[in-house]
Amino acid sequence: MNEFLFFLGQILNDYQSILSSDNTKNKINKLNTFILRKSLSISSNNLFKLNNVSDPIELLIYILDLINKENSDEIHIYFHLKLIEEIRCTKFCPYKNNKKYDKDNFIYHIYVEDILNYTKKYQLKFEDYKHNLFKLSFYSMQNEDIKCEKCKSPINKILICNNNQNFPKVLLINCIWNNAKPNLEDVINFFFLISLKEELDNLFICPNKVEKDYYYLNGIIFYSYILCHYIYMTFNIEKSVFTLYNDEGIIEFNEIIELFKYLTIKQLEYNNKAFFYPVLLVYGKENIYEETIINSFNKIDFNYYNKFCDEFKSKIKKKK
């Protein structure tokens, strides 16, 4: 087995033992990752240098590719998406073109700016777009300014998922921002698009799917441009709380909206102009939530959204 994967397995075992031990609420033992980082630097031909901060998405893709070389069957069960990109003329022109999706098959990439621009262009109301990230990603891709090669009419671009019933157990979604330092208002608007429960049919055309496939939000990787720092959120099933893992320790939240507020509005109080935004969403097939948690999040309305925005605007004014 690849040396890096061997050390990665050891680190994951150590981390699992830390999580299952009796740590205090805001304290987590330090993991010694030096050997792992050294072997990563060597195996990647210095792509991930020892003393540099690495992009976790690039690193994740690299790790998944390594595992794929060692055990392709196992990784395909968990992550593989067999996507075909279809381009079709919106008029009566017969133009149609299918090609293999030209990006990574283990991580799906969405473009935040395109999605937010779609909501603005069609003046969607809050109730129409809240918790609708998958569907809006699908529609925003069709809305690209591309013309038919034959008749120059607008075309539709869609992604077809041809997994033949073997849909991945885990759905990794890379959130690509147009700017490494996005507008905080865009970050907040994007937060309200995220849903705890989604259908695969809302993201892709799935011709071979017989019944509905639901995916549940398992985790989010956040990034702060000002702090140059990544943190991770997951859901603790035993405690029924959303858990934020940071270098300094663990913070627990009863509701995910409180976690979002902590990463945006509260960060403005603690760190000047610093806030976090999501760069990777992790969805899994296993339902980890009680229905009351999903219902509570879904009940967020326009009035709550307005209060949320007013609060962050007042913090911005104080900073100025």
XYZ file of C-alpha atoms in Angstrom:
320
model
C 0.000 0.000 0.000
C 1.082 3.596 -0.622
C 3.082 4.846 2.409
C 0.976 8.002 2.662
C -2.272 5.991 2.820
C -0.762 3.805 5.557
C 0.052 6.846 7.714
C -3.343 8.374 6.904
C -5.026 5.250 8.262
C -3.018 5.543 11.478
C -3.972 9.218 11.917
C -7.669 8.439 11.355
C -7.521 5.676 13.983
C -5.875 8.077 16.449
C -8.484 10.723 15.703
C -11.334 8.248 16.202
C -9.938 7.244 19.596
C -9.730 10.918 20.610
C -13.358 11.516 19.655
C -14.540 8.489 21.619
C -12.548 9.416 24.755
C -13.773 11.652 27.581
C -12.482 15.012 26.360
C -13.747 18.207 27.865
C -16.228 20.128 25.730
C -13.785 22.646 24.277
C -10.581 20.657 24.348
C -9.215 18.102 21.901
C -5.872 16.299 22.029
C -3.301 17.283 19.415
C -2.615 14.816 16.592
C 0.970 14.389 15.409
C 0.609 14.732 11.644
C 4.269 15.422 10.800
C 4.994 11.927 9.422
C 1.769 12.078 7.398
C 2.625 15.500 5.942
C 6.186 14.414 5.172
C 5.053 11.296 3.301
C 2.415 13.374 1.492
C 5.076 15.861 0.357
C 7.239 13.021 -0.968
C 4.452 11.021 -2.651
C 3.011 14.115 -4.357
C 6.414 15.266 -5.701
C 6.265 18.355 -3.498
C 2.790 19.332 -4.721
C 1.763 19.602 -1.046
C 4.872 21.095 0.523
C 5.663 20.337 4.140
C 5.439 23.863 5.553
C 2.744 25.279 3.267
C -0.989 25.591 3.846
C -2.673 23.266 1.318
C -6.099 23.526 -0.276
C -8.143 20.728 1.387
C -10.191 20.121 -1.778
C -7.082 19.543 -3.882
C -5.736 17.342 -1.102
C -8.994 15.379 -0.898
C -8.995 14.795 -4.668
C -5.397 13.613 -4.439
C -6.203 11.196 -1.606
C -9.264 9.810 -3.401
C -7.204 9.255 -6.547
C -4.600 7.383 -4.495
C -7.267 5.186 -2.900
C -8.815 4.619 -6.334
C -5.498 3.168 -7.554
C -5.337 0.858 -4.523
C -8.999 -0.191 -4.316
C -11.236 1.227 -7.046
C -14.264 -0.950 -6.178
C -14.530 0.341 -2.613
C -14.132 4.030 -3.476
C -16.639 3.762 -6.339
C -19.274 2.487 -3.920
C -18.779 5.513 -1.673
C -17.970 8.450 -3.941
C -18.116 7.724 -7.677
C -20.398 9.768 -9.921
C -20.774 8.650 -13.538
C -21.753 11.967 -15.097
C -22.507 12.837 -18.711
C -22.792 16.443 -19.804
C -25.594 16.977 -22.313
C -25.944 20.113 -24.415
C -29.249 20.544 -26.194
C -30.744 23.382 -28.242
C -33.807 24.988 -26.670
C -35.469 25.498 -30.072
C -36.609 22.934 -32.632
C -33.071 22.581 -33.918
C -31.962 18.907 -33.556
C -28.538 19.867 -32.197
C -27.527 17.669 -29.285
C -24.124 16.796 -27.871
C -23.169 14.387 -25.099
C -19.743 14.147 -23.539
C -18.164 12.779 -20.395
C -18.110 15.260 -17.518
C -14.672 16.857 -17.733
C -14.098 17.265 -13.999
C -13.324 14.951 -11.114
C -15.659 11.937 -10.735
C -15.499 11.823 -6.934
C -16.297 15.449 -6.164
C -19.010 17.536 -7.805
C -18.226 21.234 -8.296
C -20.819 24.004 -8.058
C -20.282 27.704 -8.803
C -21.660 29.917 -6.058
C -21.686 33.138 -8.092
C -23.729 31.518 -10.891
C -26.274 30.242 -8.376
C -26.642 33.581 -6.579
C -26.836 35.446 -9.903
C -29.632 33.113 -10.971
C -31.698 34.036 -7.893
C -31.145 37.742 -8.624
C -31.802 37.523 -12.357
C -35.182 35.862 -11.866
C -35.909 37.837 -8.696
C -36.669 34.712 -6.716
C -38.334 35.253 -3.375
C -36.733 33.927 -0.221
C -39.366 31.208 0.169
C -38.606 30.021 -3.383
C -34.874 29.600 -2.982
C -34.253 28.828 0.711
C -32.789 25.339 1.254
C -32.903 24.758 -2.516
C -29.204 24.548 -3.354
C -29.369 21.372 -5.463
C -32.214 22.603 -7.631
C -30.731 26.079 -8.073
C -27.378 24.587 -9.040
C -29.149 22.539 -11.712
C -31.048 25.523 -13.116
C -28.114 27.949 -12.969
C -26.058 25.601 -15.123
C -28.783 25.633 -17.790
C -28.780 29.407 -17.636
C -25.233 29.802 -18.965
C -24.843 32.214 -21.846
C -24.023 29.613 -24.509
C -25.431 29.520 -28.038
C -26.278 26.594 -30.273
C -23.533 25.876 -32.809
C -26.071 25.460 -35.600
C -28.872 27.979 -35.096
C -27.276 30.272 -32.463
C -30.278 29.895 -30.152
C -29.773 29.495 -26.376
C -28.931 25.988 -25.271
C -29.561 23.937 -22.150
C -26.641 22.250 -20.420
C -27.557 19.490 -17.996
C -25.738 16.716 -16.191
C -27.017 13.161 -16.438
C -26.082 10.743 -13.670
C -25.747 7.278 -15.231
C -24.845 5.266 -12.148
C -27.266 2.412 -12.952
C -28.841 2.360 -9.498
C -25.406 2.295 -7.774
C -25.520 5.857 -6.549
C -22.705 6.931 -4.213
C -23.120 6.601 -0.455
C -21.377 9.953 0.019
C -21.841 13.074 -2.103
C -18.956 15.571 -1.965
C -19.791 19.045 -3.282
C -17.040 21.607 -3.807
C -18.398 25.171 -3.484
C -16.336 27.339 -5.834
C -16.324 31.059 -5.039
C -15.415 33.609 -7.673
C -13.325 35.473 -5.128
C -11.192 34.115 -2.282
C -12.585 36.964 -0.184
C -16.317 36.928 -1.032
C -18.884 39.492 -0.007
C -20.296 38.622 3.434
C -23.850 39.221 2.233
C -23.325 36.598 -0.500
C -21.980 34.180 2.112
C -25.071 34.640 4.279
C -27.391 34.225 1.282
C -25.585 31.037 0.343
C -25.964 29.681 3.884
C -29.727 29.932 3.536
C -29.602 27.871 0.326
C -28.096 24.889 2.132
C -30.489 22.137 3.149
C -30.145 19.343 5.695
C -32.014 16.962 3.371
C -31.773 16.892 -0.432
C -32.830 14.741 -3.393
C -30.287 13.616 -5.968
C -32.928 14.250 -8.650
C -32.736 17.963 -7.873
C -29.040 18.069 -8.810
C -28.864 15.731 -11.817
C -31.087 13.991 -14.333
C -31.121 10.381 -13.095
C -32.773 8.229 -15.805
C -31.928 4.899 -14.152
C -33.242 5.763 -10.703
C -36.383 3.899 -9.657
C -37.099 5.519 -6.287
C -36.140 8.743 -4.533
C -32.641 9.004 -3.125
C -32.288 11.380 -0.194
C -28.972 12.730 1.003
C -28.403 14.286 4.425
C -25.868 16.968 5.310
C -23.062 15.206 7.224
C -20.481 17.960 7.301
C -19.082 21.216 5.931
C -15.513 22.472 5.508
C -15.310 26.249 6.026
C -12.531 28.650 5.086
C -11.555 32.134 6.245
C -9.498 34.222 3.826
C -8.433 36.702 6.520
C -7.352 34.006 8.975
C -6.059 31.599 6.263
C -7.716 28.846 8.261
C -10.001 25.847 7.643
C -12.474 24.374 10.126
C -14.948 21.489 9.916
C -18.533 21.002 11.030
C -20.312 17.700 11.526
C -23.395 16.422 13.360
C -22.992 14.462 16.592
C -25.753 11.837 16.475
C -25.395 10.769 20.117
C -25.681 14.315 21.492
C -27.914 15.589 18.671
C -25.788 18.730 18.239
C -23.853 20.368 15.418
C -20.158 20.221 16.246
C -17.495 22.621 14.991
C -13.915 21.324 15.055
C -11.210 23.966 15.289
C -7.543 23.870 16.272
C -8.453 25.408 19.622
C -11.103 22.813 20.417
C -14.721 21.836 19.859
C -17.800 24.051 19.939
C -21.319 22.600 19.976
C -24.533 24.175 18.645
C -28.103 22.975 19.076
C -29.124 24.444 15.697
C -27.137 24.816 12.507
C -28.357 28.392 12.027
C -26.599 29.338 15.283
C -23.419 27.828 13.896
C -23.806 29.908 10.704
C -24.268 33.023 12.822
C -21.144 32.207 14.829
C -19.074 31.872 11.630
C -20.282 35.177 10.176
C -21.741 37.782 12.544
C -19.893 36.622 15.682
C -16.581 36.439 13.846
C -16.887 40.141 13.018
C -16.867 40.793 16.755
C -13.911 38.534 17.503
C -11.712 39.076 14.428
C -11.771 42.275 12.405
C -13.365 41.607 8.976
C -12.836 37.853 9.385
C -15.593 35.346 8.644
C -15.880 31.786 7.331
C -17.628 30.482 4.227
C -18.283 26.900 3.027
C -15.932 25.324 0.484
C -17.053 21.687 0.737
C -20.420 20.116 1.579
C -20.551 16.455 2.598
C -23.868 14.658 2.097
C -24.517 11.018 3.006
C -27.357 8.584 2.377
C -27.781 7.692 6.050
C -30.415 9.798 7.813
C -28.597 11.192 10.850
C -31.286 13.666 11.906
C -34.469 13.494 13.899
C -37.345 14.937 11.895
C -37.755 17.786 14.394
C -34.266 19.113 13.548
C -35.007 19.193 9.822
C -38.435 20.751 10.386
C -36.995 23.440 12.664
C -34.454 24.459 10.019
C -37.071 24.390 7.261
C -39.357 26.725 9.243
C -36.910 29.609 8.903
C -38.844 32.338 7.097
C -38.228 35.704 5.459
C -38.634 37.566 8.773
C -35.865 35.515 10.359
C -33.676 36.070 7.304
C -34.238 39.843 7.544
C -33.294 39.891 11.233
C -30.181 37.896 10.452
C -29.156 40.369 7.719
C -29.959 43.407 9.870
C -27.776 42.054 12.637
C -24.757 41.601 10.390
C -25.268 45.053 8.808
C -25.241 46.648 12.250
C -21.972 44.840 13.049
C -20.462 46.132 9.796
C -21.411 49.725 10.693
C -19.808 49.385 14.136
C -16.604 48.109 12.552
C -16.479 51.135 10.265
